[in-house]
């Protein structure tokens, strides 16, 4: 079948999964939690409670309540956020570009560092360099995100500054005074991109300096994973017969590696990049809190502190949908790239 | 570096070679080496730095200059037209009729104004503000306000009696039960109407009926008379509270009008309908931007003209970030909790001598003003009738019904250590519900003592009757609102002390988020709780009644305390006009509540203000919820 | 030709595996780390008296590392080294319990699903699809918030997140084994299904799971610590490592050791398990044996 047919088929297969996701979040938000809690304080006289229950539809059977829940989701009425003092969806959407910016930057760093390290490690298998890289990778997957973030923050924002070295800002996304002096119109919402497009290099530089530490923190989580995957995949590929064949033909080693082995070794990377994205979303929650980066993750943590379940569950649904669609996109692109996939 | 080549071999899973096109990545190896080199350089640099990391990383102070009068180079003023404040917390609402917390209060006080207000730094002097003068009827039941002329709202419409009437009626009709509207209760018929609204069965007819009673009369364009249900001496102070702020009727009507018993969402999030020196330009999440009102009328002496064009209030939760921003000059005023103040001032000089001395290496940048007395009181509540939150019935184990237990807890708290180590002596220990500096405070009344031996004696004795002992221990929980470090530490101190006595009481400490904490308190389910009280208006009535009145007081209801004799005294003091007599009654009240160990009085905080040296014109008034920016300038 | 019993062959296998492991220094250090932390977890309260360590001692607060307090003190005045030792119980227990439980659930459900196929299999696939559609940390966060903040709820939340991955792997393994001749032989011999699954298929299918599980213990520890850091773990006064880091973040610039040492402990504990897992994988890889 054609690619678009494959894409459509995959998308349709997603629908039951997405429905299942909403069922799960519905269960969490309405059944496990008492939905009355958001609307009733102890000042409410007991006679009013049946009326409120009726308004919320709590007297109806579960499937009807679920239908209401689904309808609310689809019509973008995701409830009121206690911590943001505005509708949940509005709050999340406002912060959405910041998280995207952070995740994408981290992803790029991960790939830019992880893949070359993995290749190097595989090529120099069992040498000192290989061992060092393996240890770095192993450390990478053992590091707690918050510890790394805090340590980087301490070192590069505080210690550098108090010892007279040029330092990086410890929090935030951009300096508001600078922004006021050189305003940037919100085109994509991605600060760095918007300011570059408008030629506003001062703000762009400032935004980059703010995003360095959080994105390195986030990136470190997955550098280890990618390095290891690339390494083992590369080793696997190098063992194959066709590589030996190519070498036997007299092709120089470099060409063999980079033209033939590399492309095939990259296949698992494509596969796990979708998974990594989920890890990035999760890690962003912690990273944004540490660096006070105004993204969705920071809002969610504030919601946890204030027990604002509306926000938390809305974020869960949103993150889930994003994750699912990113994976879908990755699968489709991957199917397009790799001719061996029969679709 | 990336070049397209033509066709190459491409194996499938069985090793058969196919032919396909593709992309070549020449030059990747160079990139790899470059990246590896950079990484290695970074790692080595980090290691080198890490090895030099000092064990106690406080900024080493610059060596003091050797000449007698050091002249520190003054840093150039950054952003001379803008003041940036960084603080914790964000406003709940910007609508003066419903907001009842300090973050919103700060903004509201700069944007909206009231008929009366405080005189400069004096919290005990109420002067006419938007009103030129006011008269009280001999029976104390009517206040006539003569308004100033020529004042305009931010939207250009004129300030007059109609606007005053509109604003007060609005606050009462919205009647937010969690808000400050209750303070307007003394106005004729207002309390009755608001109770109906809270019960959920009020209609616009009820409002019309109320208005027909003429609670507020518009005598002419600039004269308004407010009638009360009973004489109420603190009324001018109530009119100074933001709930009585005057808003522009045409603006409100253009943005949703007045709804019975419901907030106006637009007014909650916008503040551009007042008469004050500033207007809120925008409220993005975490950042409020205010701009100066160029047509501000200037205050009673006509001399207040905002010199700053823009005010930015940022919510920054992390204390370290706020400190760094202050030192960098990116923030002008920041909130520094006592846990971090030792980075700016010489803490030993403060602890030993009571002097605030800024550290020499930051003295050219940072000023710490103070100390200032606040009228806040932090206390521990001991619940004498604990309820179960779910069953709504009293629980079986009621230790605090026994005065010995309450007294023991008062003896078990190490006040001095708490003062010195936790609050860093930025507080004094109160001796009763009335704070020092307020009318009615009696310094001769003693504070509670710390005496573990006595505590143990009392608890062992009480344990026999109440059924707890080292072999048969019972658990109690102290709750506090999460995030409040001072209360957390106090709770831990108390718990740790009682647990160390080994008398059979095991104390746990549990944080709750603020709404859950309030909910539990209202359900009377908190056995022990740490809480604070800030004044709504400056009068001892605002303290003794909420703490001591068994029927009307906020707290006695929650802790099952009701002493009829005390109630009588309380009612008496509200009506007594002779200051000497009133003082004596207040003294009696304090003694009575202290000897029953109803509350453990913890601290009356001492405030300080942290700002850049180039900020001028700031003054302190304990009644202000935050900074008043109209008098500030930079230079 | 001497014949060895199956049991003897198995033991020889194990001995060989151990020998392979011992040759790899990294893996050995991993085992040492793991053993060390497990020792701390079990004997922690015996080494350090919990009541004394947790006592409030404000005059001693925020002291930098010294001979008396090798890791410094926190804002309540507690000795950080003692707290870290006491805290080993929490993180290790949660990691091991979570992985063990998820493994158990995943193995049982995965085997049934893979062996019987058909509707059961389809249903299981869909269900695991749903759970796997959530990014792990985020689902755990949602569940822990909804259930309420406590140690056991955190464990539950993590188990709910983790089991589906194992179920899928097990299912895949069982499907691969199912086609093999010995299974057909067992069926012909009328061996009951459950016996086939658990006595015959399982031992063959389980090796990859063990590797994944061991490495996942480190991952579970990190996730648990992370969730605890943002406020979903045990009460803020328990010496759990993530909790300690969270307290330390407030005092980052004044007293960085409060955050630093618990965090680095988590790193080493997690590293230990990951090294072991890595080593196991190398050892069990059939191509590297013999």
XYZ file of N, CA and C in Angstrom, chain C residues 70-250:
543
model
N 30.714 14.703 58.435
C 31.435 14.589 57.163
C 30.653 15.114 55.964
N 29.335 15.079 56.055
C 28.564 15.596 54.931
C 27.836 16.882 55.287
N 28.157 17.454 56.419
C 27.493 18.688 56.825
C 26.176 18.419 57.527
N 25.462 19.493 57.839
C 24.144 19.348 58.460
C 23.115 20.054 57.598
N 21.856 19.688 57.811
C 20.803 20.311 57.009
C 20.171 21.456 57.790
N 19.042 21.966 57.286
C 18.486 23.167 57.902
C 17.818 22.888 59.235
N 17.659 21.607 59.602
C 17.093 21.322 60.916
C 18.207 21.005 61.900
N 19.428 20.855 61.375
C 20.534 20.550 62.257
C 20.887 19.077 62.288
N 20.260 18.290 61.401
C 20.538 16.850 61.422
C 21.803 16.552 60.625
N 22.534 15.555 61.068
C 23.757 15.175 60.384
C 23.406 14.479 59.076
N 23.936 14.997 58.005
C 23.539 14.511 56.685
C 23.990 13.084 56.432
N 25.174 12.732 56.904
C 25.679 11.378 56.674
C 24.743 10.360 57.305
N 24.321 10.623 58.532
C 23.389 9.703 59.188
C 22.090 9.608 58.412
N 21.616 10.737 57.942
C 20.357 10.728 57.200
C 20.474 9.900 55.938
N 21.622 10.051 55.256
C 21.787 9.292 54.021
C 21.809 7.802 54.313
N 22.494 7.428 55.391
C 22.534 6.005 55.734
C 21.128 5.496 56.039
N 20.367 6.280 56.807
C 19.011 5.850 57.133
C 18.124 5.828 55.900
N 18.423 6.699 54.962
C 17.552 6.818 53.804
C 17.684 5.693 52.805
N 18.756 4.899 52.967
C 18.973 3.824 51.999
C 17.774 2.891 51.941
N 17.146 2.688 53.080
C 15.999 1.786 53.113
C 14.940 2.197 52.109
N 14.625 3.476 52.084
C 13.514 3.938 51.262
C 13.760 3.678 49.793
N 14.861 4.250 49.311
C 15.047 4.194 47.869
C 15.279 2.790 47.375
N 16.080 2.018 48.115
C 16.319 0.661 47.657
C 15.050 -0.163 47.716
N 14.337 0.003 48.801
C 13.131 -0.795 48.946
C 12.146 -0.481 47.839
N 11.965 0.788 47.584
C 10.976 1.134 46.582
C 11.395 0.612 45.222
N 12.687 0.737 44.907
C 13.134 0.285 43.594
C 12.952 -1.221 43.455
N 13.396 -1.963 44.449
C 13.341 -3.419 44.338
C 11.900 -3.910 44.363
N 11.108 -3.383 45.274
C 9.711 -3.818 45.358
C 8.976 -3.524 44.067
N 9.185 -2.317 43.546
C 8.476 -1.942 42.323
C 8.843 -2.871 41.183
N 10.130 -3.072 40.983
C 10.544 -3.903 39.851
C 10.107 -5.347 40.054
N 10.280 -5.847 41.271
C 9.888 -7.230 41.516
C 8.402 -7.435 41.261
N 7.591 -6.521 41.782
C 6.142 -6.664 41.585
C 5.766 -6.543 40.128
N 6.296 -5.520 39.468
C 5.945 -5.354 38.058
C 6.405 -6.550 37.259
N 7.563 -7.070 37.624
C 8.094 -8.244 36.932
C 7.124 -9.416 37.079
N 6.704 -9.621 38.306
C 5.787 -10.717 38.586
C 4.513 -10.570 37.774
N 3.896 -9.413 37.897
C 2.646 -9.179 37.186
C 2.863 -9.299 35.683
N 3.942 -8.673 35.221
C 4.216 -8.676 33.791
C 4.462 -10.080 33.276
N 5.212 -10.876 34.023
C 5.510 -12.233 33.569
C 4.239 -13.056 33.475
N 3.452 -13.001 34.529
C 2.235 -13.812 34.528
C 1.308 -13.404 33.383
N 1.021 -12.125 33.319
C 0.088 -11.677 32.287
C 0.659 -11.848 30.886
N 1.947 -11.567 30.754
C 2.573 -11.683 29.440
C 2.593 -13.121 28.946
N 2.897 -14.056 29.851
C 2.942 -15.446 29.439
C 1.577 -15.918 29.002
N 0.581 -15.629 29.803
C -0.771 -16.067 29.456
C -1.164 -15.492 28.103
N -0.915 -14.196 27.970
C -1.288 -13.540 26.732
C -0.550 -14.148 25.536
N 0.766 -14.370 25.688
C 1.537 -14.871 24.559
C 1.208 -16.319 24.235
N 0.964 -17.099 25.280
C 0.755 -18.527 25.054
C -0.596 -18.812 24.413
N -1.624 -18.206 24.939
C -2.955 -18.532 24.453
C -3.352 -17.758 23.224
N -2.742 -16.634 23.016
C -3.041 -15.878 21.812
C -4.502 -15.495 21.717
N -4.934 -15.216 20.499
C -6.343 -14.952 20.240
C -6.853 -13.691 20.915
N -8.056 -13.762 21.409
C -8.714 -12.581 21.963
C -7.970 -12.061 23.184
N -7.554 -13.014 24.030
C -6.840 -12.596 25.238
C -5.608 -11.777 24.852
N -4.913 -12.275 23.867
C -3.700 -11.592 23.451
C -4.010 -10.204 22.915
N -5.005 -10.127 22.059
C -5.378 -8.825 21.500
C -5.740 -7.855 22.606
N -6.558 -8.332 23.533
C -6.978 -7.457 24.631
C -5.768 -6.968 25.421
N -4.889 -7.904 25.738
C -3.706 -7.534 26.531
C -2.860 -6.528 25.773
N -2.719 -6.746 24.452
C -1.940 -5.801 23.661
C -2.536 -4.410 23.750
N -3.846 -4.330 23.614
C -4.478 -3.009 23.666
C -4.267 -2.370 25.015
N -4.453 -3.160 26.058
C -4.326 -2.577 27.398
C -2.907 -2.076 27.636
N -1.943 -2.911 27.273
C -0.575 -2.444 27.486
C -0.266 -1.255 26.587
N -0.855 -1.238 25.388
C -0.681 -0.073 24.528
C -1.099 1.190 25.251
N -2.230 1.101 25.917
C -2.737 2.281 26.604
C -1.773 2.733 27.680
N -1.330 1.775 28.480
C -0.424 2.178 29.561
C 0.901 2.670 29.016
N 1.350 2.061 27.920
C 2.624 2.498 27.360
C 2.497 3.805 26.613
N 1.265 4.244 26.375
C 1.099 5.515 25.671
C 1.433 6.695 26.557
N 1.481 6.475 27.847
C 1.819 7.573 28.752
C 3.321 7.633 28.959
N 3.896 8.823 28.916
C 5.283 8.922 29.360
C 5.344 8.519 30.820
N 6.340 7.696 31.161
C 6.339 7.050 32.467
C 6.195 7.977 33.651
N 7.069 8.948 33.725
C 7.055 9.822 34.879
C 5.719 10.516 35.021
N 5.128 10.870 33.898
C 3.912 11.665 33.947
C 2.742 10.848 34.464
N 2.647 9.582 34.022
C 1.568 8.760 34.540
C 1.747 8.524 36.032
N 2.988 8.240 36.433
C 3.249 8.009 37.854
C 2.875 9.247 38.657
N 3.190 10.406 38.099
C 2.874 11.662 38.755
C 1.365 11.792 38.950
N 0.621 11.516 37.899
C -0.825 11.669 37.982
C -1.404 10.715 39.026
N -0.959 9.466 38.987
C -1.512 8.489 39.927
C -1.143 8.849 41.359
N 0.108 9.217 41.565
C 0.539 9.528 42.932
C -0.206 10.742 43.456
N -0.448 11.726 42.597
C -1.173 12.909 43.061
C -2.586 12.544 43.461
N -3.217 11.743 42.625
C -4.614 11.424 42.861
C -4.785 10.562 44.109
N -3.827 9.630 44.303
C -3.949 8.763 45.467
C -3.589 9.490 46.747
N -2.797 10.534 46.616
C -2.376 11.217 47.829
C -0.914 10.950 48.079
N -0.295 11.897 48.738
C 1.140 11.848 48.882
C 1.544 10.880 49.978
N 2.144 9.769 49.616
C 2.677 8.857 50.623
C 3.633 7.888 49.954
N 4.383 7.190 50.767
C 5.394 6.282 50.272
C 4.756 5.115 49.528
N 3.737 4.523 50.111
C 3.100 3.364 49.486
C 2.409 3.765 48.200
N 1.802 4.932 48.188
C 1.149 5.358 46.951
C 2.143 5.550 45.837
N 3.319 6.026 46.200
C 4.357 6.183 45.195
C 4.726 4.830 44.603
N 4.862 3.836 45.471
C 5.188 2.487 44.991
C 4.105 1.981 44.057
N 2.864 2.158 44.466
C 1.755 1.702 43.633
C 1.800 2.375 42.273
N 1.994 3.680 42.301
C 2.003 4.420 41.037
C 3.077 3.877 40.110
N 4.254 3.625 40.660
C 5.341 3.149 39.811
C 5.070 1.747 39.293
N 4.460 0.907 40.129
C 4.148 -0.443 39.657
C 3.176 -0.371 38.488
N 2.161 0.469 38.619
C 1.187 0.610 37.534
C 1.872 1.025 36.251
N 2.879 1.880 36.354
C 3.570 2.355 35.156
C 4.448 1.260 34.570
N 5.085 0.460 35.410
C 6.142 -0.406 34.934
C 5.675 -1.754 34.387
N 4.546 -2.252 34.876
C 4.230 -3.641 34.564
C 4.026 -3.892 33.083
N 3.469 -2.918 32.371
C 3.103 -3.203 30.991
C 4.309 -3.461 30.100
N 5.424 -2.784 30.389
C 6.615 -3.033 29.587
C 7.042 -4.486 29.680
N 7.061 -5.002 30.921
C 7.473 -6.385 31.120
C 6.496 -7.352 30.473
N 5.219 -7.016 30.572
C 4.220 -7.900 29.970
C 4.489 -8.043 28.480
N 4.808 -6.920 27.851
C 5.051 -7.000 26.412
C 6.277 -7.832 26.073
N 7.353 -7.600 26.827
C 8.576 -8.359 26.545
C 8.323 -9.850 26.735
N 7.683 -10.170 27.864
C 7.421 -11.582 28.166
C 6.576 -12.191 27.060
N 5.587 -11.462 26.650
C 4.711 -11.962 25.598
C 5.515 -12.280 24.350
N 6.404 -11.339 23.989
C 7.222 -11.568 22.812
C 8.067 -12.821 22.959
N 8.663 -12.971 24.117
C 9.492 -14.150 24.356
C 8.681 -15.432 24.256
N 7.509 -15.403 24.883
C 6.692 -16.612 24.890
C 6.256 -16.967 23.482
N 5.904 -15.993 22.714
C 5.501 -16.269 21.329
C 6.646 -16.895 20.565
N 7.865 -16.390 20.816
C 9.014 -16.978 20.120
C 9.221 -18.425 20.547
N 9.081 -18.680 21.840
C 9.318 -20.033 22.331
C 8.213 -20.992 21.931
N 7.044 -20.452 21.811
C 5.849 -21.259 21.597
C 5.961 -22.128 20.353
N 6.691 -21.579 19.356
C 6.790 -22.308 18.096
C 7.812 -23.415 18.146
N 8.572 -23.447 19.223
C 9.685 -24.393 19.235
C 9.183 -25.818 19.450
N 9.962 -26.770 18.956
C 9.510 -28.180 18.991
C 9.239 -28.702 20.390
N 9.979 -28.257 21.394
C 9.787 -28.892 22.695
C 8.409 -28.575 23.253
N 7.875 -27.429 22.844
C 6.527 -27.096 23.294
C 5.517 -28.038 22.650
N 5.689 -28.258 21.349
C 4.772 -29.187 20.674
C 4.860 -30.562 21.316
N 6.104 -30.944 21.636
C 6.295 -32.258 22.264
C 5.566 -32.329 23.587
N 5.694 -31.249 24.359
C 5.034 -31.243 25.670
C 3.531 -31.350 25.503
N 3.016 -30.694 24.493
C 1.567 -30.747 24.282
C 1.122 -32.142 23.942
N 1.936 -32.789 23.085
C 1.568 -34.148 22.707
C 1.537 -35.046 23.929
N 2.442 -34.755 24.850
C 2.499 -35.570 26.053
C 1.404 -35.205 27.038
N 0.511 -34.324 26.657
C -0.631 -33.915 27.495
C -0.205 -33.253 28.786
N 0.903 -32.615 28.735
C 1.274 -31.844 29.929
C 0.333 -30.646 29.997
N -0.237 -30.363 31.176
C -1.182 -29.249 31.286
C -0.519 -27.922 30.910
N -1.350 -27.036 30.402
C -0.832 -25.760 29.875
C -0.002 -24.985 30.872
N -0.542 -24.865 32.078
C 0.159 -23.994 33.022
C 1.542 -24.540 33.321
N 1.633 -25.878 33.307
C 2.929 -26.468 33.558
C 3.899 -26.155 32.437
N 3.358 -26.232 31.211
C 4.202 -25.905 30.067
C 4.755 -24.497 30.209
N 3.840 -23.597 30.536
C 4.277 -22.201 30.607
C 5.335 -22.038 31.677
N 5.002 -22.489 32.869
C 5.863 -22.076 33.970
C 7.082 -22.953 34.164
N 7.004 -24.220 33.767
C 8.190 -25.024 34.011
C 9.074 -25.136 32.792
N 8.505 -24.938 31.631
C 9.314 -25.175 30.447
C 9.645 -23.897 29.679
N 8.604 -23.127 29.416
C 8.863 -21.923 28.619
C 9.571 -20.865 29.445
N 9.074 -20.680 30.635
C 9.563 -19.576 31.455
C 11.078 -19.561 31.618
N 11.687 -20.664 32.002
C 13.136 -20.591 32.237
C 13.903 -20.160 30.983
N 13.368 -20.509 29.826
C 14.074 -20.099 28.615
C 13.830 -18.650 28.274
N 12.644 -18.194 28.608
C 12.269 -16.847 28.171
C 12.776 -15.772 29.094
N 13.234 -16.211 30.262
C 13.378 -15.206 31.299
C 14.681 -14.427 31.251
N 15.684 -14.945 30.581
C 16.985 -14.270 30.683
C 16.970 -12.795 30.263
N 16.409 -12.499 29.103
C 16.417 -11.070 28.742
C 15.682 -10.214 29.763
N 14.638 -10.776 30.353
C 13.887 -10.024 31.331
C 14.753 -9.668 32.529
N 15.590 -10.615 32.934
C 16.406 -10.349 34.115
C 17.345 -9.178 33.874
N 17.905 -9.161 32.673
C 18.823 -8.057 32.379
C 18.079 -6.730 32.443
N 16.951 -6.713 31.739
C 16.169 -5.473 31.727
C 15.771 -5.085 33.138
N 15.347 -6.083 33.913
C 14.880 -5.784 35.261
C 15.989 -5.182 36.112
N 17.179 -5.767 36.015
C 18.261 -5.251 36.848
C 18.572 -3.802 36.495
N 18.618 -3.522 35.186
C 18.898 -2.143 34.835
C 17.730 -1.258 35.219
N 16.546 -1.804 35.215
C 15.389 -0.993 35.567
C 15.365 -0.623 37.035
N 16.019 -1.417 37.862
C 16.029 -1.056 39.280
C 16.670 0.317 39.441
N 17.748 0.523 38.708
C 18.362 1.847 38.764
C 17.397 2.906 38.266
N 16.725 2.589 37.170
C 15.777 3.554 36.614
C 14.629 3.835 37.566
N 14.134 2.786 38.222
C 13.030 2.989 39.162
C 13.478 3.858 40.314
N 14.708 3.631 40.758
C 15.222 4.447 41.859
C 15.257 5.914 41.457
N 15.737 6.177 40.233
C 15.812 7.560 39.783
C 14.426 8.176 39.665
N 13.494 7.399 39.087
C 12.138 7.946 38.938
C 11.516 8.213 40.295
N 11.684 7.277 41.227
C 11.112 7.473 42.555
C 11.712 8.705 43.216
N 13.036 8.839 43.109
C 13.675 10.000 43.720
C 13.185 11.284 43.064
N 13.025 11.232 41.746
C 12.549 12.418 41.036
C 11.150 12.822 41.476
N 10.269 11.839 41.586
C 8.904 12.135 42.027
C 8.901 12.649 43.453
N 9.775 12.065 44.267
C 9.869 12.525 45.636
C 10.371 13.960 45.674
N 11.264 14.272 44.750
C 11.809 15.626 44.692
C 10.723 16.646 44.412
N 9.784 16.325 43.519
C 8.763 17.336 43.239
C 7.624 17.303 44.233
N 7.696 16.397 45.199
C 6.736 16.506 46.282
C 5.763 15.363 46.423
N 6.052 14.219 45.765
C 5.068 13.140 45.834
C 5.524 11.984 46.692
N 6.604 12.128 47.408
C 7.101 10.994 48.162
C 6.633 11.030 49.600
N 7.411 10.406 50.464
C 7.043 10.410 51.864
C 7.148 11.822 52.442
N 6.782 11.950 53.706
C 6.732 13.267 54.331
C 8.095 13.950 54.270
N 8.105 15.269 54.269
C 9.366 15.988 54.050
C 10.411 15.794 55.133
N 10.093 15.067 56.181
C 11.100 14.908 57.218
C 11.731 13.534 57.202
N 11.227 12.656 56.342
C 11.850 11.362 56.209
C 13.164 11.530 55.474
N 14.170 10.746 55.840
C 15.493 10.919 55.230
C 15.626 10.328 53.843
N 14.527 10.201 53.129
C 14.621 9.643 51.785
C 15.459 10.560 50.925
N 16.277 9.994 50.051
C 17.290 10.778 49.367
C 16.713 11.879 48.493
N 15.653 11.548 47.749
C 15.054 12.580 46.895
C 14.516 13.725 47.736
N 13.932 13.389 48.863
C 13.390 14.379 49.781
C 14.487 15.294 50.298
N 15.639 14.699 50.634
C 16.754 15.492 51.135
C 17.212 16.480 50.070
N 17.285 16.009 48.833
C 17.685 16.922 47.751
C 16.701 18.069 47.626
N 15.436 17.744 47.805
C 14.428 18.786 47.674
C 14.613 19.852 48.745
N 14.883 19.437 49.959
C 15.152 20.407 51.017
C 16.392 21.213 50.675
N 17.370 20.491 50.123
C 18.632 21.159 49.824
C 18.516 22.220 48.756
N 17.539 22.069 47.871
C 17.421 23.026 46.772
C 17.152 24.433 47.291
N 16.423 24.541 48.388
C 16.130 25.868 48.940
C 17.397 26.573 49.393
